[in-house]
Amino acid sequence: MRGVRRAFVVGHPIAHSRSPLIHGHWLREHGIAGSYERIAVAPDAFEAFFRRLPESGFSGGNVTIPHKEAAFALCDALSPRARAIGAVNTLVVGADGRIFGDNTDAPGFTAHLDQSLGAGWPERAGTALVLGAG
């Protein structure tokens, strides 16, 4: 039997993140032995946190503000999506200790548009305005 899988969300600030609640629900729902932890890391401590990941016992995790670009620069390997965006929000720690980075922001955003507007929305799209604070 495989051991408990540990994952995280890292950011600064991070206390507001609902990710542990959401991911914890799905771990329980699917009977997966695991945890999803919130980790506060200040910008000046992020590189040290990142370098310790292979020995940390974490399988991977999510990256949020303000660390997405710093994580991008530190990854051993990157998805084509992450390279195009220039930032990562998902890290996977390989068995060899190498850290792979991906970015799921764009696919998540377009999947929501597909669901809300229908699959043909790009052909009907006009000008769009995206507002955000993160």
mmCIF file of N, CA and C in Angstrom:
data_model
loop_
_atom_site.group_PDB
_atom_site.id
_atom_site.type_symbol
_atom_site.label_atom_id
_atom_site.label_comp_id
_atom_site.label_asym_id
_atom_site.label_seq_id
_atom_site.Cartn_x
_atom_site.Cartn_y
_atom_site.Cartn_z
ATOM 1 N N MET A 1 0.845 -1.186 0.000
ATOM 2 C CA MET A 1 0.000 0.000 0.000
ATOM 3 C C MET A 1 0.883 1.240 0.000
ATOM 4 N N ARG A 2 0.547 2.183 -0.833
ATOM 5 C CA ARG A 2 1.302 3.422 -0.920
ATOM 6 C C ARG A 2 1.020 4.280 0.303
ATOM 7 N N GLY A 3 2.050 5.036 0.758
ATOM 8 C CA GLY A 3 1.913 5.869 1.942
ATOM 9 C C GLY A 3 1.057 7.098 1.703
ATOM 10 N N VAL A 4 0.962 7.875 2.732
ATOM 11 C CA VAL A 4 0.186 9.112 2.695
ATOM 12 C C VAL A 4 0.869 10.111 1.770
ATOM 13 N N ARG A 5 0.107 10.686 0.869
ATOM 14 C CA ARG A 5 0.620 11.704 -0.053
ATOM 15 C C ARG A 5 0.401 13.070 0.569
ATOM 16 N N ARG A 6 1.438 13.892 0.566
ATOM 17 C CA ARG A 6 1.337 15.238 1.127
ATOM 18 C C ARG A 6 1.513 16.259 0.014
ATOM 19 N N ALA A 7 0.647 17.260 0.020
ATOM 20 C CA ALA A 7 0.732 18.360 -0.936
ATOM 21 C C ALA A 7 0.529 19.666 -0.177
ATOM 22 N N PHE A 8 0.746 20.785 -0.861
ATOM 23 C CA PHE A 8 0.714 22.083 -0.187
ATOM 24 C C PHE A 8 0.246 23.179 -1.134
ATOM 25 N N VAL A 9 -0.099 24.299 -0.534
ATOM 26 C CA VAL A 9 -0.228 25.566 -1.245
ATOM 27 C C VAL A 9 0.686 26.531 -0.505
ATOM 28 N N VAL A 10 1.542 27.229 -1.252
ATOM 29 C CA VAL A 10 2.503 28.147 -0.655
ATOM 30 C C VAL A 10 2.265 29.551 -1.193
ATOM 31 N N GLY A 11 2.309 30.518 -0.306
ATOM 32 C CA GLY A 11 2.127 31.912 -0.697
ATOM 33 C C GLY A 11 2.434 32.826 0.470
ATOM 34 N N HIS A 12 2.227 34.119 0.237
ATOM 35 C CA HIS A 12 2.457 35.117 1.293
ATOM 36 C C HIS A 12 1.649 36.364 0.959
ATOM 37 N N PRO A 13 0.552 36.602 1.619
ATOM 38 C CA PRO A 13 -0.039 35.832 2.718
ATOM 39 C C PRO A 13 -0.761 34.596 2.189
ATOM 40 N N ILE A 14 -1.087 33.684 3.080
ATOM 41 C CA ILE A 14 -1.745 32.448 2.666
ATOM 42 C C ILE A 14 -2.879 32.034 3.599
ATOM 43 N N ALA A 15 -3.021 32.687 4.730
ATOM 44 C CA ALA A 15 -4.036 32.293 5.719
ATOM 45 C C ALA A 15 -5.447 32.294 5.141
ATOM 46 N N HIS A 16 -5.699 33.111 4.138
ATOM 47 C CA HIS A 16 -7.030 33.225 3.536
ATOM 48 C C HIS A 16 -7.355 32.084 2.575
ATOM 49 N N SER A 17 -6.352 31.307 2.178
ATOM 50 C CA SER A 17 -6.551 30.298 1.132
ATOM 51 C C SER A 17 -7.540 29.226 1.566
ATOM 52 N N ARG A 18 -8.487 28.951 0.690
ATOM 53 C CA ARG A 18 -9.461 27.883 0.927
ATOM 54 C C ARG A 18 -9.014 26.563 0.307
ATOM 55 N N SER A 19 -7.846 26.570 -0.332
ATOM 56 C CA SER A 19 -7.363 25.359 -1.003
ATOM 57 C C SER A 19 -7.300 24.138 -0.094
ATOM 58 N N PRO A 20 -6.790 24.238 1.147
ATOM 59 C CA PRO A 20 -6.777 23.035 1.991
ATOM 60 C C PRO A 20 -8.174 22.469 2.252
ATOM 61 N N LEU A 21 -9.152 23.323 2.411
ATOM 62 C CA LEU A 21 -10.531 22.878 2.616
ATOM 63 C C LEU A 21 -11.049 22.154 1.372
ATOM 64 N N ILE A 22 -10.837 22.747 0.218
ATOM 65 C CA ILE A 22 -11.327 22.173 -1.045
ATOM 66 C C ILE A 22 -10.628 20.850 -1.355
ATOM 67 N N HIS A 23 -9.294 20.863 -1.325
ATOM 68 C CA HIS A 23 -8.549 19.645 -1.664
ATOM 69 C C HIS A 23 -8.730 18.567 -0.599
ATOM 70 N N GLY A 24 -8.840 18.974 0.667
ATOM 71 C CA GLY A 24 -9.107 18.010 1.731
ATOM 72 C C GLY A 24 -10.421 17.277 1.500
ATOM 73 N N HIS A 25 -11.431 18.016 1.051
ATOM 74 C CA HIS A 25 -12.727 17.401 0.737
ATOM 75 C C HIS A 25 -12.569 16.316 -0.322
ATOM 76 N N TRP A 26 -11.857 16.632 -1.415
ATOM 77 C CA TRP A 26 -11.728 15.671 -2.512
ATOM 78 C C TRP A 26 -10.838 14.490 -2.137
ATOM 79 N N LEU A 27 -9.840 14.706 -1.292
ATOM 80 C CA LEU A 27 -9.049 13.571 -0.804
ATOM 81 C C LEU A 27 -9.949 12.595 -0.048
ATOM 82 N N ARG A 28 -10.768 13.124 0.853
ATOM 83 C CA ARG A 28 -11.694 12.265 1.619
ATOM 84 C C ARG A 28 -12.733 11.628 0.700
ATOM 85 N N GLU A 29 -13.294 12.411 -0.197
ATOM 86 C CA GLU A 29 -14.344 11.926 -1.111
ATOM 87 C C GLU A 29 -13.865 10.732 -1.935
ATOM 88 N N HIS A 30 -12.598 10.752 -2.321
ATOM 89 C CA HIS A 30 -12.056 9.689 -3.172
ATOM 90 C C HIS A 30 -11.221 8.668 -2.396
ATOM 91 N N GLY A 31 -11.249 8.756 -1.070
ATOM 92 C CA GLY A 31 -10.554 7.776 -0.246
ATOM 93 C C GLY A 31 -9.042 7.781 -0.417
ATOM 94 N N ILE A 32 -8.477 8.935 -0.678
ATOM 95 C CA ILE A 32 -7.030 9.055 -0.863
ATOM 96 C C ILE A 32 -6.391 9.421 0.474
ATOM 97 N N ALA A 33 -5.425 8.627 0.890
ATOM 98 C CA ALA A 33 -4.696 8.917 2.129
ATOM 99 C C ALA A 33 -3.722 10.050 1.842
ATOM 100 N N GLY A 34 -4.067 11.241 2.296
ATOM 101 C CA GLY A 34 -3.204 12.376 2.011
ATOM 102 C C GLY A 34 -3.585 13.604 2.790
ATOM 103 N N SER A 35 -2.754 14.615 2.626
ATOM 104 C CA SER A 35 -3.022 15.905 3.251
ATOM 105 C C SER A 35 -2.663 17.013 2.273
ATOM 106 N N TYR A 36 -3.287 18.152 2.475
ATOM 107 C CA TYR A 36 -3.020 19.333 1.655
ATOM 108 C C TYR A 36 -2.869 20.486 2.636
ATOM 109 N N GLU A 37 -1.654 21.016 2.715
ATOM 110 C CA GLU A 37 -1.304 21.949 3.777
ATOM 111 C C GLU A 37 -1.051 23.360 3.259
ATOM 112 N N ARG A 38 -1.401 24.322 4.067
ATOM 113 C CA ARG A 38 -1.168 25.740 3.789
ATOM 114 C C ARG A 38 0.197 26.103 4.380
ATOM 115 N N ILE A 39 1.085 26.709 3.557
ATOM 116 C CA ILE A 39 2.418 27.080 4.035
ATOM 117 C C ILE A 39 2.687 28.539 3.696
ATOM 118 N N ALA A 40 2.927 29.336 4.729
ATOM 119 C CA ALA A 40 3.268 30.749 4.543
ATOM 120 C C ALA A 40 4.779 30.872 4.400
ATOM 121 N N VAL A 41 5.213 31.462 3.286
ATOM 122 C CA VAL A 41 6.640 31.671 3.046
ATOM 123 C C VAL A 41 6.817 33.083 2.506
ATOM 124 N N ALA A 42 7.601 33.877 3.209
ATOM 125 C CA ALA A 42 7.891 35.242 2.762
ATOM 126 C C ALA A 42 8.750 35.191 1.498
ATOM 127 N N PRO A 43 8.659 36.221 0.664
ATOM 128 C CA PRO A 43 9.432 36.222 -0.582
ATOM 129 C C PRO A 43 10.926 35.972 -0.392
ATOM 130 N N ASP A 44 11.516 36.536 0.644
ATOM 131 C CA ASP A 44 12.961 36.359 0.833
ATOM 132 C C ASP A 44 13.332 34.954 1.318
ATOM 133 N N ALA A 45 12.362 34.137 1.665
ATOM 134 C CA ALA A 45 12.616 32.764 2.114
ATOM 135 C C ALA A 45 12.161 31.722 1.097
ATOM 136 N N PHE A 46 11.612 32.158 -0.040
ATOM 137 C CA PHE A 46 11.029 31.205 -0.981
ATOM 138 C C PHE A 46 12.068 30.276 -1.602
ATOM 139 N N GLU A 47 13.200 30.801 -2.023
ATOM 140 C CA GLU A 47 14.192 29.937 -2.659
ATOM 141 C C GLU A 47 14.640 28.827 -1.715
ATOM 142 N N ALA A 48 14.877 29.145 -0.452
ATOM 143 C CA ALA A 48 15.279 28.125 0.524
ATOM 144 C C ALA A 48 14.171 27.080 0.690
ATOM 145 N N PHE A 49 12.914 27.524 0.765
ATOM 146 C CA PHE A 49 11.779 26.594 0.838
ATOM 147 C C PHE A 49 11.788 25.668 -0.373
ATOM 148 N N PHE A 50 11.931 26.244 -1.557
ATOM 149 C CA PHE A 50 11.904 25.490 -2.808
ATOM 150 C C PHE A 50 13.022 24.447 -2.832
ATOM 151 N N ARG A 51 14.213 24.835 -2.456
ATOM 152 C CA ARG A 51 15.378 23.935 -2.494
ATOM 153 C C ARG A 51 15.220 22.758 -1.523
ATOM 154 N N ARG A 52 14.442 22.926 -0.470
ATOM 155 C CA ARG A 52 14.213 21.843 0.502
ATOM 156 C C ARG A 52 13.084 20.889 0.083
ATOM 157 N N LEU A 53 12.343 21.208 -0.947
ATOM 158 C CA LEU A 53 11.193 20.377 -1.326
ATOM 159 C C LEU A 53 11.537 18.904 -1.557
ATOM 160 N N PRO A 54 12.620 18.571 -2.260
ATOM 161 C CA PRO A 54 12.882 17.144 -2.497
ATOM 162 C C PRO A 54 13.030 16.315 -1.219
ATOM 163 N N GLU A 55 13.451 16.922 -0.128
ATOM 164 C CA GLU A 55 13.619 16.194 1.133
ATOM 165 C C GLU A 55 12.453 16.405 2.092
ATOM 166 N N SER A 56 11.441 17.120 1.677
ATOM 167 C CA SER A 56 10.364 17.538 2.579
ATOM 168 C C SER A 56 9.276 16.496 2.816
ATOM 169 N N GLY A 57 9.182 15.516 1.943
ATOM 170 C CA GLY A 57 8.092 14.554 2.043
ATOM 171 C C GLY A 57 6.855 14.960 1.262
ATOM 172 N N PHE A 58 6.887 16.134 0.634
ATOM 173 C CA PHE A 58 5.766 16.565 -0.199
ATOM 174 C C PHE A 58 5.885 15.965 -1.596
ATOM 175 N N SER A 59 4.750 15.561 -2.163
ATOM 176 C CA SER A 59 4.702 15.084 -3.543
ATOM 177 C C SER A 59 4.661 16.245 -4.521
ATOM 178 N N GLY A 60 4.175 17.369 -4.048
ATOM 179 C CA GLY A 60 4.055 18.558 -4.880
ATOM 180 C C GLY A 60 3.098 19.523 -4.239
ATOM 181 N N GLY A 61 2.742 20.543 -5.005
ATOM 182 C CA GLY A 61 1.829 21.522 -4.447
ATOM 183 C C GLY A 61 1.511 22.636 -5.406
ATOM 184 N N ASN A 62 0.811 23.596 -4.873
ATOM 185 C CA ASN A 62 0.402 24.763 -5.644
ATOM 186 C C ASN A 62 1.129 26.001 -5.152
ATOM 187 N N VAL A 63 1.360 26.906 -6.071
ATOM 188 C CA VAL A 63 2.082 28.146 -5.794
ATOM 189 C C VAL A 63 1.145 29.303 -6.084
ATOM 190 N N THR A 64 1.066 30.248 -5.162
ATOM 191 C CA THR A 64 0.247 31.429 -5.382
ATOM 192 C C THR A 64 1.086 32.671 -5.104
ATOM 193 N N ILE A 65 0.414 33.821 -5.102
ATOM 194 C CA ILE A 65 1.131 35.084 -4.968
ATOM 195 C C ILE A 65 1.963 35.114 -3.702
ATOM 196 N N PRO A 66 3.125 35.660 -3.747
ATOM 197 C CA PRO A 66 3.817 36.322 -4.860
ATOM 198 C C PRO A 66 4.892 35.447 -5.504
ATOM 199 N N HIS A 67 4.757 34.111 -5.428
ATOM 200 C CA HIS A 67 5.866 33.212 -5.761
ATOM 201 C C HIS A 67 5.832 32.562 -7.144
ATOM 202 N N LYS A 68 4.840 32.828 -7.972
ATOM 203 C CA LYS A 68 4.710 32.102 -9.236
ATOM 204 C C LYS A 68 5.897 32.299 -10.177
ATOM 205 N N GLU A 69 6.404 33.497 -10.284
ATOM 206 C CA GLU A 69 7.540 33.746 -11.180
ATOM 207 C C GLU A 69 8.844 33.227 -10.579
ATOM 208 N N ALA A 70 9.004 33.339 -9.271
ATOM 209 C CA ALA A 70 10.203 32.796 -8.619
ATOM 210 C C ALA A 70 10.252 31.281 -8.784
ATOM 211 N N ALA A 71 9.122 30.612 -8.619
ATOM 212 C CA ALA A 71 9.070 29.162 -8.794
ATOM 213 C C ALA A 71 9.422 28.785 -10.227
ATOM 214 N N PHE A 72 8.922 29.545 -11.189
ATOM 215 C CA PHE A 72 9.235 29.321 -12.601
ATOM 216 C C PHE A 72 10.750 29.302 -12.811
ATOM 217 N N ALA A 73 11.433 30.271 -12.226
ATOM 218 C CA ALA A 73 12.882 30.398 -12.409
ATOM 219 C C ALA A 73 13.670 29.272 -11.741
ATOM 220 N N LEU A 74 13.093 28.611 -10.749
ATOM 221 C CA LEU A 74 13.813 27.594 -9.981
ATOM 222 C C LEU A 74 13.548 26.157 -10.428
ATOM 223 N N CYS A 75 12.510 25.925 -11.218
ATOM 224 C CA CYS A 75 12.142 24.557 -11.607
ATOM 225 C C CYS A 75 13.223 23.890 -12.455
ATOM 226 N N ASP A 76 13.339 22.568 -12.298
ATOM 227 C CA ASP A 76 14.266 21.778 -13.109
ATOM 228 C C ASP A 76 13.711 21.525 -14.502
ATOM 229 N N ALA A 77 12.398 21.440 -14.624
ATOM 230 C CA ALA A 77 11.737 21.209 -15.909
ATOM 231 C C ALA A 77 10.403 21.939 -15.885
ATOM 232 N N LEU A 78 9.954 22.362 -17.077
ATOM 233 C CA LEU A 78 8.725 23.149 -17.193
ATOM 234 C C LEU A 78 7.850 22.618 -18.314
ATOM 235 N N SER A 79 6.549 22.734 -18.142
ATOM 236 C CA SER A 79 5.621 22.399 -19.220
ATOM 237 C C SER A 79 5.688 23.493 -20.281
ATOM 238 N N PRO A 80 5.287 23.179 -21.507
ATOM 239 C CA PRO A 80 5.214 24.222 -22.532
ATOM 240 C C PRO A 80 4.302 25.380 -22.113
ATOM 241 N N ARG A 81 3.221 25.057 -21.414
ATOM 242 C CA ARG A 81 2.296 26.093 -20.931
ATOM 243 C C ARG A 81 2.993 27.050 -19.982
ATOM 244 N N ALA A 82 3.730 26.496 -19.026
ATOM 245 C CA ALA A 82 4.445 27.336 -18.059
ATOM 246 C C ALA A 82 5.467 28.214 -18.767
ATOM 247 N N ARG A 83 6.172 27.640 -19.743
ATOM 248 C CA ARG A 83 7.149 28.435 -20.503
ATOM 249 C C ARG A 83 6.467 29.595 -21.217
ATOM 250 N N ALA A 84 5.319 29.341 -21.814
ATOM 251 C CA ALA A 84 4.603 30.395 -22.550
ATOM 252 C C ALA A 84 4.108 31.491 -21.615
ATOM 253 N N ILE A 85 3.673 31.120 -20.425
ATOM 254 C CA ILE A 85 3.112 32.079 -19.470
ATOM 255 C C ILE A 85 4.209 32.779 -18.674
ATOM 256 N N GLY A 86 5.309 32.065 -18.396
ATOM 257 C CA GLY A 86 6.404 32.648 -17.624
ATOM 258 C C GLY A 86 6.205 32.581 -16.125
ATOM 259 N N ALA A 87 5.349 31.658 -15.696
ATOM 260 C CA ALA A 87 5.062 31.497 -14.271
ATOM 261 C C ALA A 87 4.510 30.091 -14.055
ATOM 262 N N VAL A 88 4.650 29.581 -12.827
ATOM 263 C CA VAL A 88 4.069 28.276 -12.496
ATOM 264 C C VAL A 88 3.153 28.401 -11.288
ATOM 265 N N ASN A 89 2.130 27.570 -11.276
ATOM 266 C CA ASN A 89 1.258 27.496 -10.099
ATOM 267 C C ASN A 89 1.127 26.065 -9.590
ATOM 268 N N THR A 90 1.803 25.126 -10.243
ATOM 269 C CA THR A 90 1.749 23.722 -9.858
ATOM 270 C C THR A 90 3.154 23.134 -9.896
ATOM 271 N N LEU A 91 3.546 22.471 -8.812
ATOM 272 C CA LEU A 91 4.858 21.830 -8.727
ATOM 273 C C LEU A 91 4.673 20.345 -8.454
ATOM 274 N N VAL A 92 5.490 19.521 -9.109
ATOM 275 C CA VAL A 92 5.514 18.086 -8.855
ATOM 276 C C VAL A 92 6.949 17.714 -8.512
ATOM 277 N N VAL A 93 7.127 17.072 -7.363
ATOM 278 C CA VAL A 93 8.450 16.620 -6.941
ATOM 279 C C VAL A 93 8.622 15.183 -7.427
ATOM 280 N N GLY A 94 9.557 14.979 -8.341
ATOM 281 C CA GLY A 94 9.793 13.654 -8.889
ATOM 282 C C GLY A 94 10.527 12.746 -7.921
ATOM 283 N N ALA A 95 10.481 11.447 -8.181
ATOM 284 C CA ALA A 95 11.183 10.474 -7.346
ATOM 285 C C ALA A 95 12.687 10.740 -7.331
ATOM 286 N N ASP A 96 13.189 11.368 -8.405
ATOM 287 C CA ASP A 96 14.613 11.692 -8.496
ATOM 288 C C ASP A 96 14.959 13.028 -7.841
ATOM 289 N N GLY A 97 13.951 13.705 -7.255
ATOM 290 C CA GLY A 97 14.174 14.986 -6.591
ATOM 291 C C GLY A 97 14.071 16.193 -7.495
ATOM 292 N N ARG A 98 13.907 15.953 -8.793
ATOM 293 C CA ARG A 98 13.749 17.084 -9.717
ATOM 294 C C ARG A 98 12.338 17.645 -9.577
ATOM 295 N N ILE A 99 12.219 18.947 -9.771
ATOM 296 C CA ILE A 99 10.924 19.611 -9.601
ATOM 297 C C ILE A 99 10.422 20.100 -10.950
ATOM 298 N N PHE A 100 9.223 19.630 -11.303
ATOM 299 C CA PHE A 100 8.559 19.982 -12.556
ATOM 300 C C PHE A 100 7.513 21.045 -12.269
ATOM 301 N N GLY A 101 7.480 22.084 -13.098
ATOM 302 C CA GLY A 101 6.502 23.148 -12.931
ATOM 303 C C GLY A 101 5.530 23.228 -14.087
ATOM 304 N N ASP A 102 4.282 23.504 -13.770
ATOM 305 C CA ASP A 102 3.234 23.680 -14.778
ATOM 306 C C ASP A 102 2.405 24.892 -14.379
ATOM 307 N N ASN A 103 1.577 25.346 -15.295
ATOM 308 C CA ASN A 103 0.653 26.433 -15.000
ATOM 309 C C ASN A 103 -0.723 26.026 -15.495
ATOM 310 N N THR A 104 -1.664 25.912 -14.566
ATOM 311 C CA THR A 104 -3.025 25.495 -14.900
ATOM 312 C C THR A 104 -4.003 26.662 -14.896
ATOM 313 N N ASP A 105 -3.497 27.886 -14.738
ATOM 314 C CA ASP A 105 -4.385 29.054 -14.717
ATOM 315 C C ASP A 105 -5.140 29.220 -16.033
ATOM 316 N N ALA A 106 -4.432 29.212 -17.156
ATOM 317 C CA ALA A 106 -5.081 29.436 -18.452
ATOM 318 C C ALA A 106 -6.092 28.343 -18.784
ATOM 319 N N PRO A 107 -5.740 27.046 -18.656
ATOM 320 C CA PRO A 107 -6.744 26.022 -18.946
ATOM 321 C C PRO A 107 -7.955 26.097 -18.020
ATOM 322 N N GLY A 108 -7.734 26.448 -16.765
ATOM 323 C CA GLY A 108 -8.858 26.604 -15.839
ATOM 324 C C GLY A 108 -9.772 27.738 -16.253
ATOM 325 N N PHE A 109 -9.167 28.837 -16.676
ATOM 326 C CA PHE A 109 -9.936 29.999 -17.117
ATOM 327 C C PHE A 109 -10.735 29.676 -18.378
ATOM 328 N N THR A 110 -10.081 29.050 -19.368
ATOM 329 C CA THR A 110 -10.795 28.745 -20.612
ATOM 330 C C THR A 110 -11.842 27.650 -20.406
ATOM 331 N N ALA A 111 -11.595 26.697 -19.497
ATOM 332 C CA ALA A 111 -12.610 25.673 -19.209
ATOM 333 C C ALA A 111 -13.866 26.318 -18.639
ATOM 334 N N HIS A 112 -13.685 27.326 -17.792
ATOM 335 C CA HIS A 112 -14.838 28.043 -17.251
ATOM 336 C C HIS A 112 -15.599 28.754 -18.374
ATOM 337 N N LEU A 113 -14.872 29.376 -19.293
ATOM 338 C CA LEU A 113 -15.537 30.033 -20.422
ATOM 339 C C LEU A 113 -16.271 29.019 -21.290
ATOM 340 N N ASP A 114 -15.649 27.859 -21.547
ATOM 341 C CA ASP A 114 -16.318 26.801 -22.317
ATOM 342 C C ASP A 114 -17.625 26.392 -21.648
ATOM 343 N N GLN A 115 -17.578 26.212 -20.329
ATOM 344 C CA GLN A 115 -18.758 25.786 -19.583
ATOM 345 C C GLN A 115 -19.821 26.883 -19.561
ATOM 346 N N SER A 116 -19.401 28.112 -19.378
ATOM 347 C CA SER A 116 -20.348 29.223 -19.244
ATOM 348 C C SER A 116 -20.903 29.708 -20.573
ATOM 349 N N LEU A 117 -20.050 29.744 -21.600
ATOM 350 C CA LEU A 117 -20.431 30.360 -22.873
ATOM 351 C C LEU A 117 -20.633 29.366 -24.005
ATOM 352 N N GLY A 118 -20.267 28.111 -23.792
ATOM 353 C CA GLY A 118 -20.367 27.116 -24.850
ATOM 354 C C GLY A 118 -19.037 26.984 -25.577
ATOM 355 N N ALA A 119 -18.810 25.813 -26.140
ATOM 356 C CA ALA A 119 -17.518 25.502 -26.748
ATOM 357 C C ALA A 119 -17.148 26.421 -27.906
ATOM 358 N N GLY A 120 -18.094 27.040 -28.571
ATOM 359 C CA GLY A 120 -17.779 27.896 -29.714
ATOM 360 C C GLY A 120 -17.492 29.338 -29.362
ATOM 361 N N TRP A 121 -17.315 29.642 -28.085
ATOM 362 C CA TRP A 121 -17.158 31.045 -27.678
ATOM 363 C C TRP A 121 -15.981 31.762 -28.335
ATOM 364 N N PRO A 122 -14.848 31.103 -28.620
ATOM 365 C CA PRO A 122 -13.750 31.882 -29.209
ATOM 366 C C PRO A 122 -14.119 32.535 -30.543
ATOM 367 N N GLU A 123 -14.943 31.836 -31.340
ATOM 368 C CA GLU A 123 -15.340 32.389 -32.635
ATOM 369 C C GLU A 123 -16.300 33.569 -32.483
ATOM 370 N N ARG A 124 -17.017 33.625 -31.367
ATOM 371 C CA ARG A 124 -17.973 34.706 -31.122
ATOM 372 C C ARG A 124 -17.387 35.821 -30.266
ATOM 373 N N ALA A 125 -16.195 35.604 -29.758
ATOM 374 C CA ALA A 125 -15.621 36.533 -28.777
ATOM 375 C C ALA A 125 -15.276 37.878 -29.399
ATOM 376 N N GLY A 126 -15.475 38.886 -28.612
ATOM 377 C CA GLY A 126 -15.055 40.235 -28.967
ATOM 378 C C GLY A 126 -13.969 40.662 -28.004
ATOM 379 N N THR A 127 -14.008 41.895 -27.620
ATOM 380 C CA THR A 127 -13.051 42.420 -26.655
ATOM 381 C C THR A 127 -13.426 41.945 -25.257
ATOM 382 N N ALA A 128 -12.423 41.599 -24.473
ATOM 383 C CA ALA A 128 -12.658 41.147 -23.101
ATOM 384 C C ALA A 128 -11.821 41.979 -22.143
ATOM 385 N N LEU A 129 -12.310 42.121 -20.946
ATOM 386 C CA LEU A 129 -11.592 42.800 -19.877
ATOM 387 C C LEU A 129 -11.491 41.828 -18.715
ATOM 388 N N VAL A 130 -10.277 41.589 -18.247
ATOM 389 C CA VAL A 130 -10.051 40.704 -17.114
ATOM 390 C C VAL A 130 -9.538 41.560 -15.967
ATOM 391 N N LEU A 131 -10.256 41.530 -14.857
ATOM 392 C CA LEU A 131 -9.860 42.269 -13.667
ATOM 393 C C LEU A 131 -9.457 41.283 -12.589
ATOM 394 N N GLY A 132 -8.449 41.622 -11.824
ATOM 395 C CA GLY A 132 -8.030 40.749 -10.744
ATOM 396 C C GLY A 132 -7.057 41.451 -9.834
ATOM 397 N N ALA A 133 -6.776 40.799 -8.744
ATOM 398 C CA ALA A 133 -5.853 41.383 -7.777
ATOM 399 C C ALA A 133 -4.769 40.395 -7.380
ATOM 400 N N GLY A 134 -4.550 39.381 -8.195
ATOM 401 C CA GLY A 134 -3.558 38.386 -7.809
ATOM 402 C C GLY A 134 -2.900 37.761 -8.984
#
